[in-house]
Short mmCIF file of C-alpha atoms in Angstrom, two decimals:
data_model
loop_
_atom_site.label_atom_id
_atom_site.label_comp_id
_atom_site.label_asym_id
_atom_site.label_seq_id
_atom_site.Cartn_x
_atom_site.Cartn_y
_atom_site.Cartn_z
CA MET B 1 0.00 0.00 0.00
CA ALA B 2 1.32 3.48 -0.89
CA GLU B 3 2.34 5.61 2.05
CA ALA B 4 -0.07 8.48 2.71
CA ARG B 5 1.49 11.79 1.87
CA GLY B 6 1.27 14.73 4.26
CA PRO B 7 0.57 18.33 3.32
CA VAL B 8 2.97 20.24 1.08
CA ARG B 9 5.20 22.33 3.35
CA VAL B 10 5.46 25.93 2.15
CA VAL B 11 7.38 29.14 2.90
CA ILE B 12 5.85 32.40 1.61
CA VAL B 13 8.31 35.08 0.47
CA ASP B 14 6.96 38.55 -0.34
CA ASP B 15 7.90 42.02 0.88
CA HIS B 16 4.29 43.02 1.55
CA ALA B 17 3.03 41.79 4.92
CA MET B 18 -0.62 42.28 3.97
CA PHE B 19 -0.18 40.17 0.85
CA ARG B 20 1.61 37.41 2.78
CA ARG B 21 -1.24 37.29 5.28
CA GLY B 22 -3.75 37.10 2.45
CA VAL B 23 -1.92 34.24 0.76
CA ARG B 24 -1.62 32.35 4.05
CA ALA B 25 -5.36 32.77 4.67
CA GLU B 26 -6.17 31.58 1.15
CA LEU B 27 -3.92 28.53 1.47
CA GLU B 28 -5.27 27.63 4.88
CA GLY B 29 -8.85 28.12 3.69
CA ALA B 30 -8.67 26.56 0.23
CA GLY B 31 -5.94 24.04 1.00
CA GLN B 32 -8.13 21.76 3.12
CA GLY B 33 -5.08 20.27 4.78
CA LEU B 34 -3.15 19.92 1.52
CA VAL B 35 -0.77 22.82 2.31
CA GLU B 36 1.03 23.75 5.53
CA VAL B 37 2.58 27.22 5.78
CA LEU B 38 5.79 26.93 7.78
CA ALA B 39 7.06 30.50 7.72
CA GLU B 40 6.98 33.86 5.96
CA ALA B 41 9.82 36.12 4.82
CA ALA B 42 9.98 39.71 3.58
CA ASP B 43 13.39 39.95 1.92
CA VAL B 44 16.26 37.87 0.55
CA ASP B 45 18.07 37.31 3.86
CA GLU B 46 14.87 36.38 5.72
CA ALA B 47 13.93 34.01 2.91
CA ILE B 48 17.27 32.20 3.00
CA ALA B 49 17.08 31.90 6.79
CA ALA B 50 13.54 30.47 6.63
CA ILE B 51 14.41 28.00 3.88
CA THR B 52 17.54 26.87 5.72
CA ALA B 53 15.65 26.43 8.99
CA HIS B 54 12.51 24.70 7.67
CA HIS B 55 13.54 22.87 4.47
CA PRO B 56 10.14 23.45 2.80
CA ASP B 57 8.84 21.43 -0.11
CA VAL B 58 7.88 24.58 -2.02
CA VAL B 59 8.77 28.26 -1.69
CA LEU B 60 6.22 30.79 -2.97
CA LEU B 61 8.63 33.45 -4.18
CA ASP B 62 8.03 37.03 -5.26
CA VAL B 63 10.26 38.14 -8.12
CA HIS B 64 11.10 41.62 -6.79
CA LEU B 65 12.43 41.62 -3.24
CA PRO B 66 14.67 43.88 -1.13
CA GLY B 67 18.21 42.53 -1.18
CA GLY B 68 18.42 41.14 -4.70
CA GLY B 69 15.13 39.57 -5.77
CA GLY B 70 13.80 36.04 -6.07
CA VAL B 71 16.63 34.89 -8.34
CA GLU B 72 19.13 35.83 -5.63
CA VAL B 73 17.23 33.70 -3.10
CA MET B 74 17.45 30.68 -5.40
CA ARG B 75 21.09 31.32 -6.27
CA ARG B 76 22.24 31.57 -2.65
CA THR B 77 20.22 28.64 -1.32
CA THR B 78 21.39 26.44 -4.19
CA ALA B 79 25.02 27.47 -3.67
CA SER B 80 24.84 26.72 0.05
CA GLY B 81 23.17 23.33 -0.44
CA ALA B 82 21.00 24.13 2.56
CA SER B 83 17.75 22.73 1.16
CA PRO B 84 18.46 20.83 -2.06
CA ASP B 85 15.00 19.27 -2.41
CA THR B 86 13.10 22.56 -2.16
CA ARG B 87 11.28 23.70 -5.30
CA TYR B 88 10.37 27.29 -6.16
CA LEU B 89 7.12 28.72 -7.52
CA ALA B 90 7.21 32.40 -8.47
CA LEU B 91 4.12 34.35 -7.43
CA SER B 92 4.36 37.89 -8.77
CA VAL B 93 2.40 40.91 -9.93
CA SER B 94 4.77 41.09 -12.91
CA ASP B 95 4.03 39.17 -16.09
CA ALA B 96 6.80 40.82 -18.11
CA ALA B 97 8.72 38.45 -20.37
CA GLU B 98 12.15 39.20 -18.90
CA ASP B 99 10.93 38.57 -15.34
CA VAL B 100 9.32 35.25 -16.26
CA ILE B 101 12.29 34.00 -18.27
CA GLY B 102 14.91 35.25 -15.82
CA THR B 103 13.13 33.59 -12.89
CA ILE B 104 12.77 30.26 -14.68
CA ARG B 105 16.41 30.35 -15.71
CA GLY B 106 17.24 31.12 -12.09
CA GLY B 107 15.73 27.80 -11.00
CA ALA B 108 11.98 28.23 -10.47
CA ARG B 109 9.71 25.34 -11.47
CA GLY B 110 6.81 27.64 -12.24
CA TYR B 111 5.53 31.20 -12.43
CA VAL B 112 2.01 32.40 -11.69
CA THR B 113 0.61 35.90 -11.32
CA LYS B 114 -1.14 37.34 -8.29
CA THR B 115 -4.50 37.18 -10.05
CA ILE B 116 -4.54 33.43 -9.35
CA THR B 117 -7.33 32.12 -7.11
CA GLY B 118 -6.77 30.28 -3.84
CA PRO B 119 -7.78 26.85 -5.16
CA GLU B 120 -5.65 27.37 -8.29
CA LEU B 121 -2.66 28.28 -6.15
CA VAL B 122 -3.09 25.20 -3.98
CA GLN B 123 -3.19 23.08 -7.14
CA ALA B 124 -0.09 24.81 -8.55
CA ILE B 125 1.83 24.23 -5.31
CA GLY B 126 0.91 20.56 -5.36
CA ARG B 127 2.05 20.14 -8.95
CA VAL B 128 5.36 21.94 -8.36
CA SER B 129 6.00 19.80 -5.28
CA GLU B 130 5.69 16.74 -7.53
CA GLY B 131 8.18 18.12 -10.04
CA ASP B 132 5.80 19.53 -12.65
CA ALA B 133 6.31 22.94 -14.29
CA VAL B 134 3.39 25.34 -13.79
CA PHE B 135 2.68 28.63 -15.55
CA SER B 136 -0.21 31.03 -15.85
CA PRO B 137 -1.55 30.44 -19.40
CA ARG B 138 -0.22 33.65 -20.97
CA LEU B 139 3.26 33.17 -19.52
CA ALA B 140 3.96 29.76 -21.01
CA GLY B 141 4.37 31.39 -24.41
CA PHE B 142 7.18 33.60 -23.11
CA VAL B 143 9.13 30.57 -21.99
CA LEU B 144 8.62 28.76 -25.29
CA ASP B 145 9.64 31.87 -27.24
CA ALA B 146 12.75 32.34 -25.12
CA PHE B 147 14.04 28.83 -25.56
CA SER B 148 13.20 28.81 -29.27
CA GLY B 149 15.20 32.01 -29.74
CA ALA B 150 12.22 34.24 -30.57
CA ILE B 151 13.04 36.54 -27.64
CA ASP B 152 16.58 37.84 -27.14
CA VAL B 153 16.73 37.57 -23.36
CA ALA B 154 20.42 38.42 -23.32
CA ALA B 155 19.78 41.95 -24.52
CA VAL B 156 19.80 44.41 -21.65
CA ASP B 157 17.86 47.63 -22.02
CA GLU B 158 20.00 50.31 -20.42
CA ASP B 159 17.00 52.55 -19.81
CA LEU B 160 15.09 49.81 -17.99
CA ASP B 161 18.19 49.03 -15.96
CA ARG B 162 18.10 52.53 -14.49
CA LEU B 163 14.81 51.83 -12.73
CA THR B 164 14.52 50.27 -9.30
CA GLU B 165 12.49 47.08 -8.90
CA ARG B 166 9.57 49.03 -7.41
CA GLU B 167 9.71 51.62 -10.19
CA ARG B 168 9.51 48.81 -12.75
CA GLU B 169 6.38 47.42 -11.10
CA VAL B 170 4.73 50.85 -11.03
CA MET B 171 5.82 51.56 -14.61
CA ARG B 172 4.29 48.36 -16.00
CA LEU B 173 0.95 48.88 -14.27
CA ILE B 174 0.69 52.54 -15.27
CA ALA B 175 1.66 51.66 -18.85
CA ARG B 176 -1.19 49.12 -18.92
CA GLY B 177 -3.67 51.84 -18.03
CA TYR B 178 -4.03 51.37 -14.27
CA ALA B 179 -5.09 54.45 -12.29
CA TYR B 180 -2.82 55.54 -9.43
CA LYS B 181 -5.41 54.28 -6.94
CA GLU B 182 -5.44 50.85 -8.63
CA VAL B 183 -1.65 50.67 -8.63
CA ALA B 184 -1.58 51.55 -4.94
CA LYS B 185 -4.05 48.76 -4.17
CA GLU B 186 -2.21 46.22 -6.33
CA LEU B 187 1.20 46.93 -4.77
CA PHE B 188 0.01 47.66 -1.21
CA ILE B 189 1.52 51.15 -1.21
CA SER B 190 0.05 54.66 -0.87
CA ILE B 191 -1.16 56.77 -3.79
CA LYS B 192 1.46 59.38 -2.85
CA THR B 193 4.19 56.72 -3.17
CA VAL B 194 2.85 55.74 -6.60
CA GLU B 195 3.01 59.39 -7.70
CA THR B 196 6.60 59.67 -6.44
CA HIS B 197 7.67 56.52 -8.29
CA MET B 198 5.89 57.64 -11.46
CA SER B 199 7.66 60.99 -11.44
CA SER B 200 10.98 59.23 -11.01
CA VAL B 201 10.22 56.79 -13.86
CA LEU B 202 9.34 59.57 -16.30
CA ARG B 203 12.43 61.55 -15.33
CA LYS B 204 14.82 58.58 -15.68
CA LEU B 205 13.34 57.51 -19.00
CA GLN B 206 13.13 61.12 -20.27
CA LEU B 207 9.44 60.76 -21.02
CA SER B 208 6.73 63.38 -20.49
CA SER B 209 3.43 61.50 -20.25
CA ARG B 210 1.67 58.22 -19.55
CA HIS B 211 0.99 57.90 -23.29
CA GLU B 212 4.70 58.02 -24.07
CA LEU B 213 5.37 55.54 -21.28
CA THR B 214 2.84 53.07 -22.69
CA ARG B 215 4.44 53.29 -26.14
CA TRP B 216 7.93 52.90 -24.62
CA ALA B 217 6.89 49.80 -22.67
CA SER B 218 5.05 48.30 -25.65
CA ASP B 219 8.12 48.69 -27.86
CA ARG B 220 10.11 46.64 -25.34
CA ARG B 221 7.44 43.93 -24.93
CA LEU B 222 6.97 44.82 -21.26
CA LEU B 223 3.16 44.88 -21.30
#
C-alpha cells in the first residue's frame, strides 16, 4: 500500500506583509489540509534563513524583493546546499517576459501571477512539489519563445536598468492603463508613493506623459 502523503510544506516570500497574510489565509482556507505554511519572509536574507531552517517542499517566491530579488534567493540557497529538495514557484504581480524568463532560468519550477485564485494556487503548489512545471496560461508562451530564440533575453535595455524594482512594477501597471489608486491597491503602497515613483520613472526615461510611457513599454514587450 502506498504511504499516505502529508501536506505540502510551504514558505511564503513577499515584501508586503498584507499580501503574505492574504496568501496564508487563502492557502489555509482553500488548502483543506493539503498545504502547511511553515514561515513567511519579507526579503532575501529572511527568505534564506527560513528555507535553511525549515527545508520546505515549495517556496512561494516574489520576483522583486529587497536585497536582490527572487533569483538571488534561489542562487544563494542552491550554492549553500542548505535545502536541495526545495522547489520554487514564483508568485508575482509582474508578467513581463524578462521577469518570467529570468526567474525560470534562475531555477523556479513555475511562475504564476497574483491574479490566481486560492484553489488554483493550492493546485499549482501541489504540482510543483511533484516536479511539474506550472505557468499562468499567458506566460507559457514567453518561456517557449525564449528557448526557441524568438526573444533575445540576453539583450539588456540600459533605460530599464536605471529603474529600481519598485519603479519597474509601477511603470508596467501605469503603462497598462491602471489608475494611481489601482496601482496603490495592487502593490500595497500609498497613492502618494505611486506618484513619487511615477515621477521618477518619467524623469529617468526622459518621457513626459503616460501615453509616451505606454508606447515605450510596448516597444520593449513589457506589457
